[in-house]
């Protein structure tokens, strides 16, 4: 009986030694394709190397997400756009950004987040509703991470990755 138990334990230890090699790469304990070092991006970091900023107005949000500089953008409260009838509320995301909602009530209302040909974007803990086209749209983008988001009531789609997007 002891020898069977010893063999089982030995097999379990050997298998556990190989599990990390069989899994995708990890980032902060999370596994996924966005963590891979490819296409000139050494795994997803978002705006991790940049300044941490807190935003609470539409103007500040639009300025920081569209900037060429890396930023970790903490959204402190609901930011109101004009809604589905206004193209101004399609906000272009630039590369090297992390956007995080500071609490459960944080919402981007009437805003569409849009990225074309960008990379290294992390969006977490955001409610987004009533986007003019899609809630979030990514075209020809790579290394994008979206999690713990609540998307609803957008005109077309809620979350679109299209036109050759990869490492998501």
Tab-separated table of C-alpha atoms in Angstrom:
chain	number	residue	atom	x	y	z
A	1	UNK	CA	0.000	0.000	0.000
A	2	UNK	CA	2.821	2.402	0.895
A	3	UNK	CA	4.584	1.763	-2.421
A	4	UNK	CA	1.429	2.592	-4.433
A	5	UNK	CA	1.028	5.835	-2.488
A	6	UNK	CA	4.714	6.676	-3.021
A	7	UNK	CA	4.373	6.106	-6.786
A	8	UNK	CA	1.249	8.276	-6.952
A	9	UNK	CA	2.969	11.069	-5.019
A	10	UNK	CA	6.052	10.829	-7.225
A	11	UNK	CA	3.905	11.051	-10.377
A	12	UNK	CA	2.033	14.047	-8.966
A	13	UNK	CA	5.308	15.877	-8.238
A	14	UNK	CA	6.658	15.119	-11.728
A	15	UNK	CA	3.429	16.319	-13.385
A	16	UNK	CA	3.381	19.522	-11.348
A	17	UNK	CA	6.947	20.223	-12.409
A	18	UNK	CA	5.841	20.233	-16.066
A	19	UNK	CA	2.558	22.177	-15.691
A	20	UNK	CA	4.152	25.658	-16.019
A	21	UNK	CA	5.860	24.580	-19.240
A	22	UNK	CA	2.541	23.390	-20.684
A	23	UNK	CA	0.589	26.581	-19.853
A	24	UNK	CA	0.561	29.892	-21.693
A	25	UNK	CA	2.657	32.642	-20.193
A	26	UNK	CA	1.303	34.467	-17.165
A	27	UNK	CA	1.036	38.110	-16.150
A	28	UNK	CA	0.071	38.953	-12.582
A	29	UNK	CA	-1.118	35.381	-12.175
A	30	UNK	CA	-3.341	35.555	-15.268
A	31	UNK	CA	-2.842	33.353	-18.306
A	32	UNK	CA	-3.513	34.458	-21.870
A	33	UNK	CA	-2.235	35.279	-25.316
A	34	UNK	CA	-1.764	38.982	-24.479
A	35	UNK	CA	1.098	37.992	-22.173
A	36	UNK	CA	3.247	36.678	-25.049
A	37	UNK	CA	6.269	38.654	-26.171
A	38	UNK	CA	5.576	39.207	-29.887
A	39	UNK	CA	5.198	41.980	-32.473
A	40	UNK	CA	7.608	44.271	-30.642
A	41	UNK	CA	5.709	44.144	-27.345
A	42	UNK	CA	7.375	42.252	-24.456
A	43	UNK	CA	4.046	40.971	-23.095
A	44	UNK	CA	1.262	43.237	-21.997
A	45	UNK	CA	2.092	45.997	-19.515
A	46	UNK	CA	-0.464	48.650	-20.479
A	47	UNK	CA	0.571	52.012	-19.129
A	48	UNK	CA	2.537	50.382	-16.301
A	49	UNK	CA	5.702	52.357	-17.050
A	50	UNK	CA	3.833	55.653	-17.135
A	51	UNK	CA	2.367	58.128	-14.686
A	52	UNK	CA	-0.725	57.170	-12.649
A	53	UNK	CA	-3.497	59.739	-13.128
A	54	UNK	CA	-7.007	60.023	-11.681
A	55	UNK	CA	-9.742	61.327	-13.958
A	56	UNK	CA	-13.278	62.395	-13.229
A	57	UNK	CA	-14.173	64.507	-16.284
A	58	UNK	CA	-14.836	63.687	-19.918
A	59	UNK	CA	-12.132	66.134	-21.093
A	60	UNK	CA	-9.426	64.650	-18.847
A	61	UNK	CA	-10.365	61.093	-19.802
A	62	UNK	CA	-10.230	61.872	-23.528
A	63	UNK	CA	-6.879	63.681	-23.145
A	64	UNK	CA	-5.120	60.872	-21.266
A	65	UNK	CA	-6.413	57.903	-23.309
A	66	UNK	CA	-5.480	59.676	-26.541
A	67	UNK	CA	-2.010	60.757	-25.419
A	68	UNK	CA	1.117	59.239	-26.963
A	69	UNK	CA	2.602	58.857	-23.456
A	70	UNK	CA	1.990	55.732	-21.334
A	71	UNK	CA	-0.547	56.223	-18.531
A	72	UNK	CA	-2.330	54.249	-15.852
A	73	UNK	CA	-5.699	55.989	-15.854
A	74	UNK	CA	-7.882	55.539	-12.777
A	75	UNK	CA	-11.495	56.520	-13.489
A	76	UNK	CA	-12.923	57.813	-10.206
A	77	UNK	CA	-16.603	58.261	-11.081
A	78	UNK	CA	-19.162	58.109	-13.890
A	79	UNK	CA	-18.107	59.979	-17.004
A	80	UNK	CA	-20.998	61.062	-19.177
A	81	UNK	CA	-20.835	61.330	-22.963
A	82	UNK	CA	-23.580	62.590	-25.230
A	83	UNK	CA	-24.714	59.109	-26.132
A	84	UNK	CA	-25.636	57.167	-29.219
A	85	UNK	CA	-26.497	60.202	-31.331
A	86	UNK	CA	-23.140	61.965	-31.190
A	87	UNK	CA	-19.968	60.858	-33.031
A	88	UNK	CA	-17.827	63.010	-30.703
A	89	UNK	CA	-18.180	60.324	-28.060
A	90	UNK	CA	-16.149	57.818	-30.054
A	91	UNK	CA	-12.922	58.215	-28.085
A	92	UNK	CA	-9.706	57.009	-29.729
A	93	UNK	CA	-7.426	54.944	-27.516
A	94	UNK	CA	-3.693	55.168	-27.967
A	95	UNK	CA	-1.116	52.471	-27.171
A	96	UNK	CA	0.419	51.842	-23.729
A	97	UNK	CA	-2.633	52.576	-21.603
A	98	UNK	CA	-4.177	50.980	-18.545
A	99	UNK	CA	-7.727	52.111	-17.753
A	100	UNK	CA	-9.113	50.970	-14.405
A	101	UNK	CA	-12.416	51.774	-12.733
A	102	UNK	CA	-11.855	52.820	-9.111
A	103	UNK	CA	-15.028	51.184	-7.816
A	104	UNK	CA	-18.192	49.277	-8.609
A	105	UNK	CA	-20.126	52.367	-9.739
A	106	UNK	CA	-17.600	53.615	-12.282
A	107	UNK	CA	-19.243	53.973	-15.686
A	108	UNK	CA	-18.480	55.419	-19.086
A	109	UNK	CA	-21.976	56.336	-20.189
A	110	UNK	CA	-22.625	57.168	-23.837
A	111	UNK	CA	-18.970	56.660	-24.824
A	112	UNK	CA	-17.408	54.289	-27.379
A	113	UNK	CA	-13.738	53.328	-26.883
A	114	UNK	CA	-12.083	52.826	-30.269
A	115	UNK	CA	-8.564	51.720	-31.239
A	116	UNK	CA	-7.059	51.116	-34.656
A	117	UNK	CA	-3.512	49.796	-35.078
A	118	UNK	CA	-2.696	50.181	-31.368
A	119	UNK	CA	-1.154	47.836	-28.812
A	120	UNK	CA	-0.498	47.238	-25.135
A	121	UNK	CA	-3.919	48.282	-23.774
A	122	UNK	CA	-5.478	47.048	-20.532
A	123	UNK	CA	-9.071	47.883	-19.541
A	124	UNK	CA	-10.406	46.634	-16.215
A	125	UNK	CA	-13.383	47.132	-13.924
A	126	UNK	CA	-15.336	49.529	-16.156
A	127	UNK	CA	-19.040	49.688	-16.934
A	128	UNK	CA	-19.638	51.004	-20.420
A	129	UNK	CA	-23.102	51.608	-21.801
A	130	UNK	CA	-24.801	53.328	-24.681
A	131	UNK	CA	-21.798	53.541	-27.001
A	132	UNK	CA	-22.620	55.112	-30.360
A	133	UNK	CA	-21.341	52.152	-32.359
A	134	UNK	CA	-19.630	49.435	-30.322
A	135	UNK	CA	-18.935	49.705	-26.630
A	136	UNK	CA	-15.267	48.909	-27.304
A	137	UNK	CA	-13.809	48.290	-30.757
A	138	UNK	CA	-10.291	47.176	-31.651
A	139	UNK	CA	-9.118	46.919	-35.285
A	140	UNK	CA	-5.608	45.794	-36.258
A	141	UNK	CA	-4.661	45.878	-32.577
A	142	UNK	CA	-2.494	43.518	-30.579
A	143	UNK	CA	-1.732	42.876	-26.933
A	144	UNK	CA	-5.104	43.977	-25.547
A	145	UNK	CA	-6.526	42.810	-22.223
A	146	UNK	CA	-10.158	43.488	-21.193
A	147	UNK	CA	-11.542	41.985	-18.004
A	148	UNK	CA	-14.108	42.575	-15.299
A	149	UNK	CA	-16.010	44.980	-17.550
A	150	UNK	CA	-19.784	45.300	-17.901
A	151	UNK	CA	-20.818	46.352	-21.416
A	152	UNK	CA	-24.441	47.006	-22.407
A	153	UNK	CA	-26.859	48.881	-24.657
A	154	UNK	CA	-24.468	49.902	-27.428
A	155	UNK	CA	-25.850	50.547	-30.892
A	156	UNK	CA	-23.972	47.814	-32.790
A	157	UNK	CA	-21.791	45.463	-30.736
A	158	UNK	CA	-20.467	45.496	-27.228
A	159	UNK	CA	-16.861	44.323	-27.683
A	160	UNK	CA	-15.377	43.912	-31.169
A	161	UNK	CA	-11.907	42.618	-32.035
A	162	UNK	CA	-11.654	42.653	-35.831
A	163	UNK	CA	-9.461	43.179	-38.909
A	164	UNK	CA	-6.443	41.144	-37.905
A	165	UNK	CA	-6.328	41.852	-34.165
A	166	UNK	CA	-4.130	39.413	-32.254
A	167	UNK	CA	-2.667	38.569	-28.834
A	168	UNK	CA	-5.869	39.330	-26.991
